[in-house]
Tab-separated table of C-alpha atoms and ligand atoms in Angstrom:
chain	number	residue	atom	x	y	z
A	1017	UNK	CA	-24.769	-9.628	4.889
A	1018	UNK	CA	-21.316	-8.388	5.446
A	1019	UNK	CA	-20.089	-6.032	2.991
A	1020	UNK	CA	-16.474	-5.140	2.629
A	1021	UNK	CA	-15.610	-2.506	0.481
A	1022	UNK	CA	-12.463	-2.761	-1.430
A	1023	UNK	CA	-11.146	-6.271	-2.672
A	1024	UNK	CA	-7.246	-5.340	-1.948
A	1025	UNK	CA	-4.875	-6.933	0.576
A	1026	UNK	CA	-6.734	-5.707	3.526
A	1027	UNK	CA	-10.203	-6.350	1.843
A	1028	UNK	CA	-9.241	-10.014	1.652
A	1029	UNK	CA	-7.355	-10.307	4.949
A	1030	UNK	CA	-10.856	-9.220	6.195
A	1031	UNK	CA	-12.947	-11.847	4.125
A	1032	UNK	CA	-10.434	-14.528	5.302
A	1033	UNK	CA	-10.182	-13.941	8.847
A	1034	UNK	CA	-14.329	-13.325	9.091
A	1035	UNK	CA	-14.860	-16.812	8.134
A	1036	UNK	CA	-11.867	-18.686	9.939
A	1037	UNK	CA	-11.905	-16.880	13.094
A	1038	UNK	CA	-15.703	-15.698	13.563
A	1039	UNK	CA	-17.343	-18.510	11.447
A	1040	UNK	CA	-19.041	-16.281	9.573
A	1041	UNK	CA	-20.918	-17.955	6.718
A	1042	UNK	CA	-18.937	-17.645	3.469
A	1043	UNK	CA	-22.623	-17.097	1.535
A	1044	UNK	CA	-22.739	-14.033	4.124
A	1045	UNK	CA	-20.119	-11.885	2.889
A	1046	UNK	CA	-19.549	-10.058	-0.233
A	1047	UNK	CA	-16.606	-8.110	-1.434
A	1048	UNK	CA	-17.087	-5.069	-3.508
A	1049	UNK	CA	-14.542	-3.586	-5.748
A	1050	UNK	CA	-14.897	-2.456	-9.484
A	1051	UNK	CA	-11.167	-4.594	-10.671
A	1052	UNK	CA	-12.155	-7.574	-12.302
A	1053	UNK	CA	-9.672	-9.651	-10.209
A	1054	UNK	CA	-9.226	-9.321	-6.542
A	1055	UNK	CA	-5.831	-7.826	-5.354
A	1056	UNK	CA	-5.372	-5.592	-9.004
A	1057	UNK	CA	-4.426	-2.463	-7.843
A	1058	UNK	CA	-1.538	-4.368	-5.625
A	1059	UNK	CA	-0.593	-6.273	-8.294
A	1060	UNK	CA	-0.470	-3.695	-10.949
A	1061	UNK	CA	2.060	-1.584	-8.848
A	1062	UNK	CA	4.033	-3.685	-7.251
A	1063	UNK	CA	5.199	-5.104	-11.018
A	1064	UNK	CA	5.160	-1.624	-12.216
A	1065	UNK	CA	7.906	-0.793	-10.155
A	1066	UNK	CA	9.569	-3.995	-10.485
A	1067	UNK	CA	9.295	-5.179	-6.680
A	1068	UNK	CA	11.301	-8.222	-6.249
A	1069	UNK	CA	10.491	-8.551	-2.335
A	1070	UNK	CA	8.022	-7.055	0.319
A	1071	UNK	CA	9.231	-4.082	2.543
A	1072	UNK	CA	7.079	-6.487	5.403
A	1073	UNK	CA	8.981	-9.618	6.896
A	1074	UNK	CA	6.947	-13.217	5.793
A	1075	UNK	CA	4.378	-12.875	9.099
A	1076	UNK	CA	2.455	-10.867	6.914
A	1077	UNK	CA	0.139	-11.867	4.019
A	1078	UNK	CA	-3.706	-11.633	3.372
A	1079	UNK	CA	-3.962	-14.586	6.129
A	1080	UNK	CA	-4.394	-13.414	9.668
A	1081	UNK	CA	-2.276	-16.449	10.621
A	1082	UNK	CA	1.213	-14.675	11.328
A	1083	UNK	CA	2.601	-17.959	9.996
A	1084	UNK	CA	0.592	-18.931	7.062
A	1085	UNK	CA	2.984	-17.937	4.365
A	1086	UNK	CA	5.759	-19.819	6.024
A	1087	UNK	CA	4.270	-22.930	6.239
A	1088	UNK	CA	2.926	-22.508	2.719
A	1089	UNK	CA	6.664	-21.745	1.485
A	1090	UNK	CA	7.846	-24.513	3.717
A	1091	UNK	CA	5.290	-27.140	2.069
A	1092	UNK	CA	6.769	-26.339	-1.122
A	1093	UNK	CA	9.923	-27.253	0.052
A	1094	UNK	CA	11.393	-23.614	0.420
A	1095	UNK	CA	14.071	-23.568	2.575
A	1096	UNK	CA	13.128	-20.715	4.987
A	1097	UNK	CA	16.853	-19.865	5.512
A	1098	UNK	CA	18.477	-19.991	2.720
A	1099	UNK	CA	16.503	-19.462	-0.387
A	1100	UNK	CA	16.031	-16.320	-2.853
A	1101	UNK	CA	12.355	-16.543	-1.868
A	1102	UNK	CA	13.065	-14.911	1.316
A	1103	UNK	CA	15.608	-11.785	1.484
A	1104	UNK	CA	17.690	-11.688	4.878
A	1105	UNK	CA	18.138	-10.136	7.569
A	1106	UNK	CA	14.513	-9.526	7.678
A	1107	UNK	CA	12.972	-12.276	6.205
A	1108	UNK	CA	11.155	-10.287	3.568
A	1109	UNK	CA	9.183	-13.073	1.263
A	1110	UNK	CA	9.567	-12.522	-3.015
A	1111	UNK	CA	6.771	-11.059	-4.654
A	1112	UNK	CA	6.345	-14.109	-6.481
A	1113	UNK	CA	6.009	-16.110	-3.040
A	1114	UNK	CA	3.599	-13.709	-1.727
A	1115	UNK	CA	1.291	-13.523	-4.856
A	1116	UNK	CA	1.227	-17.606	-5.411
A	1117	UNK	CA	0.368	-17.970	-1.602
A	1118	UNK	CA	-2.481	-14.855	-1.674
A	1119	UNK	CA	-3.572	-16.616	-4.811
A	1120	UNK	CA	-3.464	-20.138	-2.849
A	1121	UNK	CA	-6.101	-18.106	-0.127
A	1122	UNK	CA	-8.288	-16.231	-3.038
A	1123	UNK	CA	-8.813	-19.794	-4.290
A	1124	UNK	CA	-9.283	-21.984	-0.896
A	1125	UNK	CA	-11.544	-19.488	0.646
A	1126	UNK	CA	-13.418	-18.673	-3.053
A	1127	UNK	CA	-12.808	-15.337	-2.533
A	1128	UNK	CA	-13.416	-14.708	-6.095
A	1129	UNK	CA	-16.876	-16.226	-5.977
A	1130	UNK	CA	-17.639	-13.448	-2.928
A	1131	UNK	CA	-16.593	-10.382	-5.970
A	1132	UNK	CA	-18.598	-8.369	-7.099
A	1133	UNK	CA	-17.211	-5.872	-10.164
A	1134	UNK	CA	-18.762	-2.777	-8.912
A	1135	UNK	CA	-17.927	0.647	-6.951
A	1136	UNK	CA	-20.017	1.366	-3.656
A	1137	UNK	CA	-20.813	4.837	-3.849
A	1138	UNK	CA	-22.224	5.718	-0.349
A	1139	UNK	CA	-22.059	3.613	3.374
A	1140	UNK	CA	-24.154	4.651	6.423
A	1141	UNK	CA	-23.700	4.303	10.570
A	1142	UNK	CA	-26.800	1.595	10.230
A	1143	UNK	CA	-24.151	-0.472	7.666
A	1144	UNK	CA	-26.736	-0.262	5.116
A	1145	UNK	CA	-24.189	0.493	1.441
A	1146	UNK	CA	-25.489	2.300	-1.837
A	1147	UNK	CA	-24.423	0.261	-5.055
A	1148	UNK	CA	-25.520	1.811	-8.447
A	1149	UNK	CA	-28.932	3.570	-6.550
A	1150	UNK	CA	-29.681	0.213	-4.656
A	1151	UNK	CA	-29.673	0.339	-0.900
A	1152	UNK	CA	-28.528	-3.029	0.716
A	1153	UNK	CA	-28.730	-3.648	4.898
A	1154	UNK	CA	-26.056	-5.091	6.574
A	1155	UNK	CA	-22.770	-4.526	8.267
A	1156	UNK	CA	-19.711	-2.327	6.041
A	1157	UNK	CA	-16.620	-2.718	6.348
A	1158	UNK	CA	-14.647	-0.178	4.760
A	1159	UNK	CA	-11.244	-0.919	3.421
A	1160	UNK	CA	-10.374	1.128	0.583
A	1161	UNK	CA	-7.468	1.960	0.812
A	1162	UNK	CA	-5.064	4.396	0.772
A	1163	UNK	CA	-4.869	6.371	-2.781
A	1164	UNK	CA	-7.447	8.298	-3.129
A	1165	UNK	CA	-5.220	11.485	-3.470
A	1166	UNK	CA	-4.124	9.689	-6.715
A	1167	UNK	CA	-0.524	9.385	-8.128
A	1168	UNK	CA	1.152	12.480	-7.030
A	1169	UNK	CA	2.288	14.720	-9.877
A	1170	UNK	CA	5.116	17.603	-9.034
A	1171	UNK	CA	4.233	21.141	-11.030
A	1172	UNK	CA	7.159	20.673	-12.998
A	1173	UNK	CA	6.333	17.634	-14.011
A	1174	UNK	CA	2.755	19.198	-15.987
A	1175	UNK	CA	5.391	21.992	-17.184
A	1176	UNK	CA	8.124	19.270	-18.623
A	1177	UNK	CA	4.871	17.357	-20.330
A	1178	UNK	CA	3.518	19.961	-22.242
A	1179	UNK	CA	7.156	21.105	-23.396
A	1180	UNK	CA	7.228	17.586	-25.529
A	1181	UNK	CA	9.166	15.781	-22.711
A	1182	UNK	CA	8.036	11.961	-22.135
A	1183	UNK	CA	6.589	11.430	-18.737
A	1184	UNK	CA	5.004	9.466	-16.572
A	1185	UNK	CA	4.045	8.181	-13.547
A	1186	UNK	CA	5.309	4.646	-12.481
A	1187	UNK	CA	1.690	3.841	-11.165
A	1188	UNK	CA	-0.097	5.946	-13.786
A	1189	UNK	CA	-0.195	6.665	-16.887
A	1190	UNK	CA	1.766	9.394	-19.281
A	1191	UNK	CA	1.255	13.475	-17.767
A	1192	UNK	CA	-1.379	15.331	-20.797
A	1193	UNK	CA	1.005	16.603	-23.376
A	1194	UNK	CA	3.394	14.135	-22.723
A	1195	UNK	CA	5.694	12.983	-25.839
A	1196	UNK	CA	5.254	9.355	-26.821
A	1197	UNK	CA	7.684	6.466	-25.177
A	1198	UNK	CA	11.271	6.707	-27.252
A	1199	UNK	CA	11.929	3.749	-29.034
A	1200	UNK	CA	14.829	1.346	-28.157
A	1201	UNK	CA	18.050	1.737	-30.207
A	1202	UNK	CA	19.110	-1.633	-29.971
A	1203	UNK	CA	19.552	-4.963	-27.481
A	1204	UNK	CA	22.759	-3.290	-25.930
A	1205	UNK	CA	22.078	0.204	-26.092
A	1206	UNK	CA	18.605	0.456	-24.254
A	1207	UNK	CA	17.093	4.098	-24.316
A	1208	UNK	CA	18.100	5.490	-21.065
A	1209	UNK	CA	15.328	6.160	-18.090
A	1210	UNK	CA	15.532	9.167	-15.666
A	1211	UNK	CA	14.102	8.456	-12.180
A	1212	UNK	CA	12.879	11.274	-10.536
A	1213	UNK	CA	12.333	10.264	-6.207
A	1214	UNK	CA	14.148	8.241	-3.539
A	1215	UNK	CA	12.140	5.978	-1.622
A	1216	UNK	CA	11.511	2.732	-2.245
A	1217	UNK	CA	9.442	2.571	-5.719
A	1218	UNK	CA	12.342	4.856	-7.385
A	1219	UNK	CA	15.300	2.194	-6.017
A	1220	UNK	CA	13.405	-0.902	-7.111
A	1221	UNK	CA	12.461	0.627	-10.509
A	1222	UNK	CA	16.031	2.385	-11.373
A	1223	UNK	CA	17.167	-1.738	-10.569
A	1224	UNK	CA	15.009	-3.261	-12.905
A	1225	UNK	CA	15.859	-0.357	-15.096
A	1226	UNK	CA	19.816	-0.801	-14.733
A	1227	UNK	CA	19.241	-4.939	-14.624
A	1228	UNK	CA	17.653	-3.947	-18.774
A	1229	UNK	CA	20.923	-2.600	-19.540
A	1230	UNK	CA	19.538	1.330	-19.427
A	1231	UNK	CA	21.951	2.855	-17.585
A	1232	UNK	CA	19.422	4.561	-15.242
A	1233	UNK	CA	19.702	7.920	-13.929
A	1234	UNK	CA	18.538	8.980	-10.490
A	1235	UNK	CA	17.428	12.338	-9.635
A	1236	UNK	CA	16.525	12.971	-5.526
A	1237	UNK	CA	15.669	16.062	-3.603
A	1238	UNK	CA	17.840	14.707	-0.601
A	1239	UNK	CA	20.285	12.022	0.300
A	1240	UNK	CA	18.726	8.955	0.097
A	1241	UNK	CA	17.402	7.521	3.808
A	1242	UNK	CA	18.125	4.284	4.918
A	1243	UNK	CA	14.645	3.239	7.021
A	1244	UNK	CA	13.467	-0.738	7.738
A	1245	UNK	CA	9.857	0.307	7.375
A	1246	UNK	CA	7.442	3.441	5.684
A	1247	UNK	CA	6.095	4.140	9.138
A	1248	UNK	CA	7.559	4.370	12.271
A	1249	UNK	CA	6.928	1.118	14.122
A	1250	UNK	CA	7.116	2.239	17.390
A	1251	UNK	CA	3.302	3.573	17.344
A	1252	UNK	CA	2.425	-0.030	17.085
A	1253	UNK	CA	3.402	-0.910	20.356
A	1254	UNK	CA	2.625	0.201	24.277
A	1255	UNK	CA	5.932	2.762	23.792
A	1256	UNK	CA	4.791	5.393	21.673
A	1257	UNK	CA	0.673	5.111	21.189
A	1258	UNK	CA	0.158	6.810	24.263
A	1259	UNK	CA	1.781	10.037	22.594
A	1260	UNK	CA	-0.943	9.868	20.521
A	1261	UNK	CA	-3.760	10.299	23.190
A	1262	UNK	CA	-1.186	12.660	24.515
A	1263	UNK	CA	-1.292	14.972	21.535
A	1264	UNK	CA	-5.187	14.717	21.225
A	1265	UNK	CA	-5.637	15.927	25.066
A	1266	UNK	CA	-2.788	18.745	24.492
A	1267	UNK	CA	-3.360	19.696	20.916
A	1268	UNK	CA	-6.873	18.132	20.096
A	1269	UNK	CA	-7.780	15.876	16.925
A	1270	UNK	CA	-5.051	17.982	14.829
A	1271	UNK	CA	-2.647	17.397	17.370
A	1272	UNK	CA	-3.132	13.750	17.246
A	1273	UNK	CA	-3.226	13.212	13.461
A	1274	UNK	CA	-0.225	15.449	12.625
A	1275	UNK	CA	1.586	13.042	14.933
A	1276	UNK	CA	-0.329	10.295	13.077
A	1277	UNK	CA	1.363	11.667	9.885
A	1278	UNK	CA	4.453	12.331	10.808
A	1279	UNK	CA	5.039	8.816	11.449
A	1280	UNK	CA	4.427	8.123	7.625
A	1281	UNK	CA	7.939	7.626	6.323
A	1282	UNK	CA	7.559	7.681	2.521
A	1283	UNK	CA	10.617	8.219	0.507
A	1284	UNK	CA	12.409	6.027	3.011
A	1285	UNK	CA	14.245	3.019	1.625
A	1286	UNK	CA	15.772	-0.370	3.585
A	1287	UNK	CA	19.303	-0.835	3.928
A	1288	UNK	CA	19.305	-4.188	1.381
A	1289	UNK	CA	17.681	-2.223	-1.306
A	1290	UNK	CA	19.733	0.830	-1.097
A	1291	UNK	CA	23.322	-1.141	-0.868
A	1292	UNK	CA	21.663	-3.055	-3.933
A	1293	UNK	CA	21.400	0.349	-5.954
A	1294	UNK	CA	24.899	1.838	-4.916
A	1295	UNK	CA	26.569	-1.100	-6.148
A	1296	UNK	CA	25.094	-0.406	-9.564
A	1297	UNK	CA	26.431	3.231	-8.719
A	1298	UNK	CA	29.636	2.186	-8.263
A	1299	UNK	CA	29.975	-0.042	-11.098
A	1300	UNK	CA	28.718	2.936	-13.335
A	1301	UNK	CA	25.340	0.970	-14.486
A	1302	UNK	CA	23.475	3.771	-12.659
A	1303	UNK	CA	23.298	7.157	-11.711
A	1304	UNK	CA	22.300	9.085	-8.787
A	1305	UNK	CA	22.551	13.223	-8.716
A	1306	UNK	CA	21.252	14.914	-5.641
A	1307	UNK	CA	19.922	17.949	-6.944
A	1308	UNK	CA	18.091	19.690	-3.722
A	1309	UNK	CA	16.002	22.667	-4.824
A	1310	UNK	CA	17.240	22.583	-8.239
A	1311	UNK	CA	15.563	18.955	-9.125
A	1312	UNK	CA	13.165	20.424	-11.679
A	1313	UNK	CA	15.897	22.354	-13.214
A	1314	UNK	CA	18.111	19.785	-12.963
A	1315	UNK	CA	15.376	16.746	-14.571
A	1316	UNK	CA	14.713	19.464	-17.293
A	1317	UNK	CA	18.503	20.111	-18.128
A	1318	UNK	CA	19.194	15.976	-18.362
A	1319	UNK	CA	16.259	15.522	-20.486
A	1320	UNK	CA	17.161	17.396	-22.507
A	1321	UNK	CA	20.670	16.666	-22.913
A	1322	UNK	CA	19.453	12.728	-23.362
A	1323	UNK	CA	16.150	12.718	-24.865
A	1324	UNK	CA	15.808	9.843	-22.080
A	1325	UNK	CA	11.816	8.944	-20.767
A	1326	UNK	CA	11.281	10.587	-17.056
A	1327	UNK	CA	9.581	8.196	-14.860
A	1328	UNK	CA	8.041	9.817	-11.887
A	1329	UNK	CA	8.141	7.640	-8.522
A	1330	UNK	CA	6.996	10.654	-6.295
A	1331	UNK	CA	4.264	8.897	-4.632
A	1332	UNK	CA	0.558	8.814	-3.561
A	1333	UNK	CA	-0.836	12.282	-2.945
A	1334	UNK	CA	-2.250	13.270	0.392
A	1335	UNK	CA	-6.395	12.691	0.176
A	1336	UNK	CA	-8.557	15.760	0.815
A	1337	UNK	CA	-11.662	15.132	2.262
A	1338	UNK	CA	-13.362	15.029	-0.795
A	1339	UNK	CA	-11.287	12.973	-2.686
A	1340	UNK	CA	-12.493	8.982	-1.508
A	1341	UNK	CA	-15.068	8.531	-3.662
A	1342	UNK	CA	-17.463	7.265	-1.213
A	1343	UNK	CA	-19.710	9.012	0.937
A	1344	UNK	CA	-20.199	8.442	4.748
A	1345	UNK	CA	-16.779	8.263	5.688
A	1346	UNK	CA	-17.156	11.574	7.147
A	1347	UNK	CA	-19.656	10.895	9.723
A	1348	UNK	CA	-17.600	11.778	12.958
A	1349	UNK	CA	-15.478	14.781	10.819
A	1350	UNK	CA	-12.850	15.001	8.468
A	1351	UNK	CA	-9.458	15.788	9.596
A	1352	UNK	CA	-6.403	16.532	7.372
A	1353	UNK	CA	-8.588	14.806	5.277
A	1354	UNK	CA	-8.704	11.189	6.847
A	1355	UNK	CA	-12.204	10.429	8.928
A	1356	UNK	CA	-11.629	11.446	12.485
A	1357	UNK	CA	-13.017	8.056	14.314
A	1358	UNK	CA	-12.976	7.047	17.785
A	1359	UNK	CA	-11.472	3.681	19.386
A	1360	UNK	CA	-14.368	0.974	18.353
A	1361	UNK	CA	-13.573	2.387	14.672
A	1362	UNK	CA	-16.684	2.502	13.742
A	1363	UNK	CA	-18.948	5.156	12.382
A	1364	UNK	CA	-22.417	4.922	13.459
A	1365	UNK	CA	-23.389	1.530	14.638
A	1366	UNK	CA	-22.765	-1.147	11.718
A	1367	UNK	CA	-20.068	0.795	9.647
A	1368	UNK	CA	-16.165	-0.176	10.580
A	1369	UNK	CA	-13.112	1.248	9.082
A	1370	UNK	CA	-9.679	-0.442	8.170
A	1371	UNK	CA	-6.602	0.827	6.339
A	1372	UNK	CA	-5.597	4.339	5.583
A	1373	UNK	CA	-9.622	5.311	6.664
A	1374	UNK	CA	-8.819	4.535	10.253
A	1375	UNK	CA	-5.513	5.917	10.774
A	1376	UNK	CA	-6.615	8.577	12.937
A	1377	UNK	CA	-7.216	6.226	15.169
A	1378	UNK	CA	-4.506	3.351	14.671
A	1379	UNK	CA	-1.557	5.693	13.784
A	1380	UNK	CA	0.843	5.743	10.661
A	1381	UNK	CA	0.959	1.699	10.287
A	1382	UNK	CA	-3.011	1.106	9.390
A	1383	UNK	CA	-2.301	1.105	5.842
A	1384	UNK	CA	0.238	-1.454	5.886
A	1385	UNK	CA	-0.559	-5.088	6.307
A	1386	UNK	CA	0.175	-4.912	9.873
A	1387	UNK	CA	-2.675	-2.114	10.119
A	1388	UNK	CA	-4.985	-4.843	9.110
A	1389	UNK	CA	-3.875	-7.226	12.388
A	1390	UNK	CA	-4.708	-3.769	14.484
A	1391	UNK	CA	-7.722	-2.864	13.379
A	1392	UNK	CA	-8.818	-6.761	13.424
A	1393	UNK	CA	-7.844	-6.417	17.193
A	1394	UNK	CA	-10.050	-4.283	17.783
A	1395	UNK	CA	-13.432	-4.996	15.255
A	1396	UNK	CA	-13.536	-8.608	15.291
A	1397	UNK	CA	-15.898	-8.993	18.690
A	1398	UNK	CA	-18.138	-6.290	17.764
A	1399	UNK	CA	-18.441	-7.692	14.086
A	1400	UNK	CA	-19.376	-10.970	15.618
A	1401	UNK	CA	-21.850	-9.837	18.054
A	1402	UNK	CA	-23.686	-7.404	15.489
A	1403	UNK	CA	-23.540	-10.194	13.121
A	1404	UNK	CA	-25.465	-12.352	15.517
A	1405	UNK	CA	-27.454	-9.709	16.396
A	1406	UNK	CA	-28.759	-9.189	12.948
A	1407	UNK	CA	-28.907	-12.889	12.122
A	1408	UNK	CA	-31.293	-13.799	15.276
B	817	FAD	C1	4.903	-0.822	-4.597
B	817	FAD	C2	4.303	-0.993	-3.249
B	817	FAD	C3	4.883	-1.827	-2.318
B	817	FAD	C4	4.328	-1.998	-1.056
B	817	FAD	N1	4.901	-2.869	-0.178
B	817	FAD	C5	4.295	-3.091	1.005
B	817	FAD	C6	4.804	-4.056	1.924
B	817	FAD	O1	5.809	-4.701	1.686
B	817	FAD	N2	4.139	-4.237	3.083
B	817	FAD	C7	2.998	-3.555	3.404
B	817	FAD	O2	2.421	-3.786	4.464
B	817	FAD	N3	2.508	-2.630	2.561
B	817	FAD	C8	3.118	-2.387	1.389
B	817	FAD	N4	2.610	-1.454	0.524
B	817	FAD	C9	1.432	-0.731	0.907
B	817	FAD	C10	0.316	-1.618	0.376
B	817	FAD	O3	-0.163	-1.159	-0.846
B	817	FAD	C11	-0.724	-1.728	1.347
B	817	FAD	O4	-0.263	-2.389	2.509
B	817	FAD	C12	-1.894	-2.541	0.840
B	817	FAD	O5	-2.006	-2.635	-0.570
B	817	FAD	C13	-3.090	-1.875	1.332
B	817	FAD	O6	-4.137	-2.711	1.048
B	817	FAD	P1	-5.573	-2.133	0.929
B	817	FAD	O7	-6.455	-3.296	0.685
B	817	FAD	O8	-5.861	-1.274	2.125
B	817	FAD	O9	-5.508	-1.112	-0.292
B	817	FAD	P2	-5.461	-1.338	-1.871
B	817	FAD	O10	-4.526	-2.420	-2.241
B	817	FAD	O11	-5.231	0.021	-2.427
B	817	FAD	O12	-6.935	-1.822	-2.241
B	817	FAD	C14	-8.065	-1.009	-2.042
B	817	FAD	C15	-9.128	-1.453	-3.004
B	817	FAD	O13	-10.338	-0.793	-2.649
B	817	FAD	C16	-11.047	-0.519	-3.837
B	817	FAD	N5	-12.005	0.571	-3.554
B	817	FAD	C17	-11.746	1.835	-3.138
B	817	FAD	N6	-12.895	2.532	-3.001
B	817	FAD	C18	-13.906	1.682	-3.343
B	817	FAD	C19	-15.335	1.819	-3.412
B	817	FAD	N7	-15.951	2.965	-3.113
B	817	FAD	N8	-16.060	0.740	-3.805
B	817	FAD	C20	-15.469	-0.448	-4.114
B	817	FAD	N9	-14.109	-0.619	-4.065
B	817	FAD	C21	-13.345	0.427	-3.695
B	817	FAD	C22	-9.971	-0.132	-4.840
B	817	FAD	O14	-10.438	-0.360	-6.161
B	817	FAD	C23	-8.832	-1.084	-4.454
B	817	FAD	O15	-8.851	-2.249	-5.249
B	817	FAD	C24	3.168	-1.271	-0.721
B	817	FAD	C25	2.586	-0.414	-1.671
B	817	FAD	C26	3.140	-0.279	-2.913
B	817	FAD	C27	2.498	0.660	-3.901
C-alpha cells in the first residue's frame, strides 16, 4: 500500500500522478487526512480571504499534466484569451475554474473513495505509518503541508483581544477575549473592517471587503511590494540552485536553509492585485496607512476611534520542530525546524517527503504547486521500483 499523508493539493497531485504515470493500482493507495472532504483546508482559505484568482499561471493544478486545466477550460468552451476565467498577463486561472476542474480530477480518479477521515500520528524510514495505535506496512508519502506553525498571531493582537477589541484571524478563528462580530448598520452603511498586513491575503480580503460597501481600512508595516510570485523563482531553475549546495559546503545545513528561507517572499503581492486595491484607494472606497513601528499603536488608536472588526492577515507562523504533529519527520535532523533531508528525499528507505517537509532540500518553491512537479522529479522512479519491489 501507498500511503500519502495529507489529502491537500499536493496530496492529490500525488494520488493522481501515481496512478497515471506509474500505473499504480488505484486499490493500492490510500490518502489520509482527518477533513471530511479532500482539498478543505485549501478551500476554506482561499474563500476566507476572498481569492478571486491563483497567484500560479493555469499550468498548475492537482494534475501533473502542465496542460490539464487548459484543455479542461477549453472543453467548456472558455476562451483561453479573453475570458474572466483567466486573469492576464499571467494567465492566472479563477478560483472557481480551478476548484470545478480539481473537483473534475477528485471525481475521475475517485479520489474520494481512496479518503480516509483520520490523522496519522507517526511514519517510519521502513514506510510502515501509525493510525490511531495500528501499524500499517507500506510506502509514506508525506505531504502535509505547510501550517503547522498555525495562523500567526502578533503580541498586540492577544493585548487588543483581551481589551474588548473584535479580532480575528482571516484563516482562524476570533483571538481569546475577543469582543463578538459588530453588527451591520444597514445595506449601505456596512460596519467598517480594519486589515492589519500587506501581502496577498490582506489585498484580496480588503477587495472583497471594499466590493461589500465597507470602506476597508489597511494597516501595513511597510510599503506594499509588488512581487509575481511568494518565492523567488529563480531557485527552481539551473541559475540559482547551485547557491544552495554552495551555502551548505560554506555555511553547512544552516547555511543552506537560511538561503532556503530567504527565498520565501510572504507579504509580497502581484502587480494586478495591487493596481486593483489602489484604485479603490484612489476612489476613497479604501484605505491604506503605513504605520511602520507604530502599527500596533496605530490598529489600537483606529479601533478605537471606529469600533470597526480587525481582521488579521499576518500569515502562517514559522513551524518549530515540534510543532507537525507527526512523528518521524525528524529522522535525518531538524533544522530551523523543517526536516533536514538529502537529495532522494526520503527518510529511511520507504518514507518520501513533499511540500513544505522537503524544502530543505527543494528550496523556497516546494510548498507551492510547482514544489509538487519538483519533488515528483525526483521520487517518482524510486516510488515505482520500491513499489514493485514490495509487490513481487
Ligand atoms: C489563500 C492562499 C492562496 C494560495 N495561492 C496559491 C497559488 O496560487 N499557487 C500555489 O502554488 N500555492 C498557493 N498557495 C499555497 C498553497 O496553499 C499551497 O500551494 C498548497 O495548498 C499546498 O498544498 P499541500 O497539499 O502541501 O498543503 P495543504 O493544502 O495545507 O494540505 C495539507 C493537508 O495535510 C493534512 N495533514 C497534515 N498533517 C497530517 C497528518 N499527520 N495526518 C493526516 N493528514 C495530515 C492537513 O489536514 C491538510 O489537509 C496559497 C495559499 C493560500 C493560503
Amino acid at each position: 500500500m501507498i500511503h500519502i499523508i495529507g489529502g491537500g493539493l499536493q496530496g492529490c497531485f500525488f494520488a493522481i500522478a501515481l496512478m497515471e504515470q506509474s500505473r499504480i493500482p488505484r486499490d493500492r493507495i490510500r490518502l489520509y487526512d482527518p477533513a471530511d472532504n479532500l482539498l478543505d483546508r485549501w478551500l476554506k482559505q482561499s474563500a476566507a480571504c476572498g481569492m478571486t484568482h491563483l497567484r500560479s499561471n493555469s499550468s498548475h493544478s492537482i494534475h501533473y499534466d502542465f496542460n490539464h486545466l487548459r484543455c479542461y477550460a477549453r472543453d467548456r468552451g472558455v476562451d483561453l484569451w479573453d475570458s474572466p476565467e483567466f486573469a492576464l498577463p499571467y494567465h492566472r486561472p479563477s478560483i472557481g475554474l480551478f476548484n470545478d476542474h480539481a473537483a473534475m480530477c477528485i471525481e475521475r480518479y475517485g479520489l474520494e473513495e481512496l479518503h480516509v477521515r483520520t490523522s496519522v500520528d507517526a511514519m517510519k524510514g521502513s514506510g510502515a505509518i501509525s493510525v490511531g495505535g495500528e501499524e500499517l506496512e507500506g510506502i509514506a508519502l508525506y505531504a502535509g503541508g505547510f501550517q503547522h506553525g498555525g495562523p500567526n498571531f502578533p503580541g498586540w493582537a492577544r493585548d487588543l483581544a483581551i481589551s474588548g477589541v473584535p479580532i480575528r484571524h482571516v484563516f482562524g478563528s476570533a483571538l481569546p477575549g475577543s469582543a463578538p462580530r459588530p453588527p451591520s448598520t444597514g445595506k449601505t452603511r456596512r460596519r467598517r473592517e480594519i486589515i492589519v498586513g500587506g501581502g496577498i491575503s490582506a489585498l484580496q480580503y480588503a477587495i472583497k471587503s471594499a466590493g461589500e460597501n465597507r470602506r476597508p481600512l489597511m494597516v501595513t508595516r511597510r510599503e506594499l511590494e509588488i512581487y509575481r510570485f511568494d518565492f523567488d523563482p529563480c531557485f527552481i531553475g539551473p541559475k540559482c540552485r547551485p547557491r544552495l549546495e554552495q551555502q551548505e559546503r560554506q555555511r553547512g545545513p544552516q547555511g543552506r536553509m537560511d538561503l532556503v528561507l530567504s527565498g520565501r517572499l510572504s507579504g509580497t503581492v502581484p502587480g494586478e492585485i495591487h493596481d486593483q486595491f489602489m484604485d479603490l484607494v484612489k476612489s476613497r472606497r479604501a484605505e491604506l496607512i503605513v504605520a511602520g513601528e507604530d502599527l500596533a499603536g496605530e490598529v489600537t488608536r483606529r479601533a478605537g476611534e471606529t469600533g470597526a472588526e480587525v481582521i488579521l492577515c499576518t500569515g502562517f507562523r514559522r513551524p518549530t520542530a515540534t510543532d507537525w504533529g507527526i512523528a518521524g519527520l525528524d529522522g535525518e535532523g531538524m533544522i530551523s525546524g523543517y526536516p533536514r533531508i538529502g537529495s532522494e528525499l526520503k527518510i529511511g528507505r520507504r518514507m518520501f517527503l513533499t511540500g513544505a517537509s522537503a524544502m530543505y532540500r527543494l528550496g523556497p518553491a516546494a510548498p507551492n504547486l510547482i514544489g509538487a512537479h519538483l519533488a515528483w522529479r525526483v521520487i517518482n522512479a524510486e516510488i515505482a521500483a520500491e513499489y514493485s519491489l514490495m509487490t513481487a
